[in-house]
Short mmCIF file of C-alpha atoms and ligand atoms in Angstrom, two decimals:
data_model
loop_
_atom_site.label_atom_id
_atom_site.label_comp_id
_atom_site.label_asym_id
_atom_site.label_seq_id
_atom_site.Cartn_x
_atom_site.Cartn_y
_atom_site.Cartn_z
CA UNK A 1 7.21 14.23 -5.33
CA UNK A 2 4.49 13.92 -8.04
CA UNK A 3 1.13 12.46 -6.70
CA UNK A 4 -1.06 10.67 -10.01
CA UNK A 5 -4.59 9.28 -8.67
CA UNK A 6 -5.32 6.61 -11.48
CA UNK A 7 -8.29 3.50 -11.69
CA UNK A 8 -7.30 0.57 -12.57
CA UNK A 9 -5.79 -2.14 -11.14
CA UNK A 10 -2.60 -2.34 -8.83
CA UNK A 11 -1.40 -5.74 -10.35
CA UNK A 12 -0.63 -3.77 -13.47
CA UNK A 13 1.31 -0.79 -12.29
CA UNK A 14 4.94 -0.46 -13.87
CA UNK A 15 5.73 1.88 -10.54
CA UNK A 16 9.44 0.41 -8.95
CA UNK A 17 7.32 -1.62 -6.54
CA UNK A 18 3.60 -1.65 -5.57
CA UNK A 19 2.06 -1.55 -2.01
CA UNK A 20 0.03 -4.37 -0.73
CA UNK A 21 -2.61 -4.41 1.89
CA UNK A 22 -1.66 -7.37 4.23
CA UNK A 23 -2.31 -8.88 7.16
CA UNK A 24 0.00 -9.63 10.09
CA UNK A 25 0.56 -13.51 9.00
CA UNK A 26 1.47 -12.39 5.75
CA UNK A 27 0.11 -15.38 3.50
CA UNK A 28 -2.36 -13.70 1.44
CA UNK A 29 -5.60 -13.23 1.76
CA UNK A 30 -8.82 -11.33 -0.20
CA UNK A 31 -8.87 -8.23 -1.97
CA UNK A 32 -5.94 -6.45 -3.45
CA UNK A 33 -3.67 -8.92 -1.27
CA UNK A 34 -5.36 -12.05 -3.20
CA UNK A 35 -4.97 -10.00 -6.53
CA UNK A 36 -1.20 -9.49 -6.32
CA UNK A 37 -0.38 -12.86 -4.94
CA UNK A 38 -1.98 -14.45 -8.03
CA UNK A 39 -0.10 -12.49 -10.15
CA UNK A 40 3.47 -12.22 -8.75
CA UNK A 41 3.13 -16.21 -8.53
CA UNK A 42 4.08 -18.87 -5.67
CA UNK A 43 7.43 -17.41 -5.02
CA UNK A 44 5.49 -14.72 -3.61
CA UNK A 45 4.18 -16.22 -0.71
CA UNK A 46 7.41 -18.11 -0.28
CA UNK A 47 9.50 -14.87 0.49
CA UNK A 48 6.72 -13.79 2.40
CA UNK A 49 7.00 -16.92 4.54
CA UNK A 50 10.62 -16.64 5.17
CA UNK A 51 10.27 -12.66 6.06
CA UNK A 52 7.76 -13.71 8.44
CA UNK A 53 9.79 -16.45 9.96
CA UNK A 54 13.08 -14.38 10.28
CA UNK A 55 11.73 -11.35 11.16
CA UNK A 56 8.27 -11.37 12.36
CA UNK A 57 7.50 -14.59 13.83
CA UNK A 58 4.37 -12.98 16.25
CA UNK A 59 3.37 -11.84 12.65
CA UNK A 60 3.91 -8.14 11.18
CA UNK A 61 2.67 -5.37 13.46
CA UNK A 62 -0.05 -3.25 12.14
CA UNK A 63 0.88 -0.10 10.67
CA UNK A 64 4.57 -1.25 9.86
CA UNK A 65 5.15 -2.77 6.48
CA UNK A 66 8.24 -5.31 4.30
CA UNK A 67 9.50 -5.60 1.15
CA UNK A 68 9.67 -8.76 -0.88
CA UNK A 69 10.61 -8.70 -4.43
CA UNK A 70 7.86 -8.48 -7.44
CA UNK A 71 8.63 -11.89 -8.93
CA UNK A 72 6.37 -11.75 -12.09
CA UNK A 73 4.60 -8.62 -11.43
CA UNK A 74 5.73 -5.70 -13.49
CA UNK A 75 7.18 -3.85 -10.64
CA UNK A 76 10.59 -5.17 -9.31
CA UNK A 77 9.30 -5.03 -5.42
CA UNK A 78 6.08 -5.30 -3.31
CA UNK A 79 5.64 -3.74 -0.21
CA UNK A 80 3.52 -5.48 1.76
CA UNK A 81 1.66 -2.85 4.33
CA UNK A 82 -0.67 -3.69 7.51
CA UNK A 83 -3.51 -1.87 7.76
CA UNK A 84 -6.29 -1.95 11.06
CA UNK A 85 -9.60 -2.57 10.81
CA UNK A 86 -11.88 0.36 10.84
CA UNK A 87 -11.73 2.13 14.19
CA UNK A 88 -12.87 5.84 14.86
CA UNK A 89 -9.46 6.21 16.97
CA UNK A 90 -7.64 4.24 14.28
CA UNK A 91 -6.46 6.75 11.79
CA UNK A 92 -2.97 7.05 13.15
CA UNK A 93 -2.30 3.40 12.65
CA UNK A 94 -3.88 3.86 8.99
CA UNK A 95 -1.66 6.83 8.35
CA UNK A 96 1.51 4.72 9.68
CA UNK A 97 0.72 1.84 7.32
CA UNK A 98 0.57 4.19 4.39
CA UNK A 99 3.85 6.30 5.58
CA UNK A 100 5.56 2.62 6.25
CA UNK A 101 5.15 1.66 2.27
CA UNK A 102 6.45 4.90 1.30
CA UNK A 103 9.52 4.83 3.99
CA UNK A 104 10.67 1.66 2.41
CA UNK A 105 10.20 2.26 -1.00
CA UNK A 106 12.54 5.97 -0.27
CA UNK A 107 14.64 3.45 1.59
CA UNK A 108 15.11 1.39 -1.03
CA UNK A 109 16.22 4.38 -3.53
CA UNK A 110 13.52 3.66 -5.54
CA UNK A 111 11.87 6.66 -7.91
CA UNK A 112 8.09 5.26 -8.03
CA UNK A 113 5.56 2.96 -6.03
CA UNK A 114 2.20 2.14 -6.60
CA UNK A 115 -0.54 2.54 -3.21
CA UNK A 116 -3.87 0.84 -3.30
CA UNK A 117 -6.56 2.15 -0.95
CA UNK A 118 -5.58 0.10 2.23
CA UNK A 119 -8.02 -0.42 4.82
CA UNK A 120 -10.97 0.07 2.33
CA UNK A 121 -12.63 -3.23 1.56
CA UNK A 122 -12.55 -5.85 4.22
CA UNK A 123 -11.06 -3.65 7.11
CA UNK A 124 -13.91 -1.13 6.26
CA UNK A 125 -12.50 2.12 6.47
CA UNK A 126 -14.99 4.68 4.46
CA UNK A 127 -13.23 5.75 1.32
CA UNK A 128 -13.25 9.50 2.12
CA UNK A 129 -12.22 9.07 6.00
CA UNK A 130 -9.10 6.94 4.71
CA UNK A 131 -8.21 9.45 1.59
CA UNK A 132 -8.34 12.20 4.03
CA UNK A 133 -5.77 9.81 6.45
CA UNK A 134 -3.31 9.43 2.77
CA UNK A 135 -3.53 13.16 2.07
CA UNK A 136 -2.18 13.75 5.13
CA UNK A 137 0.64 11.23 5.41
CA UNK A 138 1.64 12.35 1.63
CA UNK A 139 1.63 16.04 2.58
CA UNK A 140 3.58 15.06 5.87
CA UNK A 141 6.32 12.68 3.81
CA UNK A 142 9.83 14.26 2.83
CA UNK A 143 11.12 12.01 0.32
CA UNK A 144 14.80 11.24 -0.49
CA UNK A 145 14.46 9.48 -3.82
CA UNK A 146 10.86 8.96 -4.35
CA UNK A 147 9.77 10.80 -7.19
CA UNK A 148 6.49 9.60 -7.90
CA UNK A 149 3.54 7.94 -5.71
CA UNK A 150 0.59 6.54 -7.83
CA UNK A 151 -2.46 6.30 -6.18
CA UNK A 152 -4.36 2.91 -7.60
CA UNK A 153 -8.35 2.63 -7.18
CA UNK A 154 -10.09 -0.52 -8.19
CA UNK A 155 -13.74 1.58 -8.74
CA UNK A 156 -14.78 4.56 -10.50
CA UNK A 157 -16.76 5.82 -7.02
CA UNK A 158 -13.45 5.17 -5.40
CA UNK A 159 -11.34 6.86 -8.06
CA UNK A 160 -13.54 10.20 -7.67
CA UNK A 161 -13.01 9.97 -3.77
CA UNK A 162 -9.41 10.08 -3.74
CA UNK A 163 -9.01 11.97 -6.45
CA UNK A 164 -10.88 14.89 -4.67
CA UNK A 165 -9.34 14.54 -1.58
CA UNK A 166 -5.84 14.32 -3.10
CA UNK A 167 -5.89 17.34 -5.72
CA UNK A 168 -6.09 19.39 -2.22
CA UNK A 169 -2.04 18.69 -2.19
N1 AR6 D 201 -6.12 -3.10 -7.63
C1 AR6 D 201 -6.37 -1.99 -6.91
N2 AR6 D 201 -7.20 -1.96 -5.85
C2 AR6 D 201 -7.81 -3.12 -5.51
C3 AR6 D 201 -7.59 -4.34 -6.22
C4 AR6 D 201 -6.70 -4.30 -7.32
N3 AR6 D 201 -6.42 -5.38 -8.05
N4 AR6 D 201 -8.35 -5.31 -5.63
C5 AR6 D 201 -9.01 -4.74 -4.61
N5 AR6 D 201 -8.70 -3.42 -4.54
P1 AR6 D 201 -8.88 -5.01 0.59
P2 AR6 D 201 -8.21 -4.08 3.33
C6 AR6 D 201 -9.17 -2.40 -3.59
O1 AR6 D 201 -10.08 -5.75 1.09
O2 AR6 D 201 -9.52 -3.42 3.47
C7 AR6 D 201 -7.14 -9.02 2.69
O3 AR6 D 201 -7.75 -10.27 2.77
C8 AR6 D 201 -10.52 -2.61 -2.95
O4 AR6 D 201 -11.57 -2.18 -3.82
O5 AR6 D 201 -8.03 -5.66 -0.41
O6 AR6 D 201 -6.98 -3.30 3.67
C9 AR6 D 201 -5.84 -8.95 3.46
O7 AR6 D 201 -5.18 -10.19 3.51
C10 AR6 D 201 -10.42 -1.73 -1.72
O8 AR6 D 201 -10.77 -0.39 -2.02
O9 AR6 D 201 -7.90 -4.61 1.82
C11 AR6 D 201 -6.27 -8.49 4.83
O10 AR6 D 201 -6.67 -9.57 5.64
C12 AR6 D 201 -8.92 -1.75 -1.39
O11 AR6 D 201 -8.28 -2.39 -2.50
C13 AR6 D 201 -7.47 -7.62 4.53
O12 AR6 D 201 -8.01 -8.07 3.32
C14 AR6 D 201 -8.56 -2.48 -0.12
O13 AR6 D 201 -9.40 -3.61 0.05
C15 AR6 D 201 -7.08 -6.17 4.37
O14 AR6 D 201 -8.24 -5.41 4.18
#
């Protein structure tokens, strides 16, 4: 499994699906969550609706994540991933939101997904803390189909973060 650390922004990723950081109600939000509603369009936050209702009606647990289609986003699929808020004890419940997104997408068959840095902004993980927490779940992860995780960071400082962290693999 090939691991590309990129800037830019996760909207635009051609990946099979992209990974979105959530919440537990599932209807959008700030951030990268705001971002990728906007431009996958309403029928976005409709399938999200109707997971939540089937599936999830307490809301999704943190760590565990769903996939909805991509509706006008490039990629076919979202994968919509619940981070926690910063927490010194929290990393395994990072690490599970991260190794949720990729489960699915391997799940799915899929040969590519797209990860923003979950946890980072509002939940206010430090950058390095949670790139150490996604090194470890990607060196940990034995894929069946995936061929190809793309690491997406919004911000140059962020970019250089990961980017150190992950060339370790
Ligand atoms: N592409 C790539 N990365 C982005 C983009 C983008 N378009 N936009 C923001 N980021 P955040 P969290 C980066 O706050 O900390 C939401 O309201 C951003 O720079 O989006 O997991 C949800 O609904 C940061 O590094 O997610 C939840 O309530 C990273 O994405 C809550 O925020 C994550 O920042 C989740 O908080």
């Amino acid at each position: 499994m090939q691991i590309e650390v990129v800037q830019g922004d996760i909207t635009l990723q051609d990946t099979d699906a992209i990974a979105n950081s959530a919440n537990s109600t599932l209807s959008g939000g700030g951030g990268v969550d705001g971002a990728i509603h906007r431009a996958s369009g309403p029928r976005l936050l409709a399938a999200c609706q109707q997971v939540r209702e089937a599936r999830f009606p307490k809301g999704l647990p943190e760590g565990e994540a769903v996939l909805t289609p991509g509706f006008d986003l490039r990629a076919k699929y979202v994968i919509h991933a619940v981070g926690p808020q910063y927490a010194e004890k929290g990393r395994s419940a990072l690490s599970r939101a991260f190794t949720s997104a990729l489960r699915i997408a391997d799940e799915k068959g899929l040969n590519s997904v797209a990860l923003p840095a979950i946890g980072t902004g509002a939940y206010g993980w430090p950058k390095k803390v949670a790139a150490e927490v996604l090194r470890e779940a990607l060196g940990a992860f034995r894929p069946k189909s995936l061929q190809l995780v793309r690491v997406v960071l919004l911000t140059a400082d962020d970019y250089l973060a990961f980017r150190s962290e992950l060339e370790m693999l």
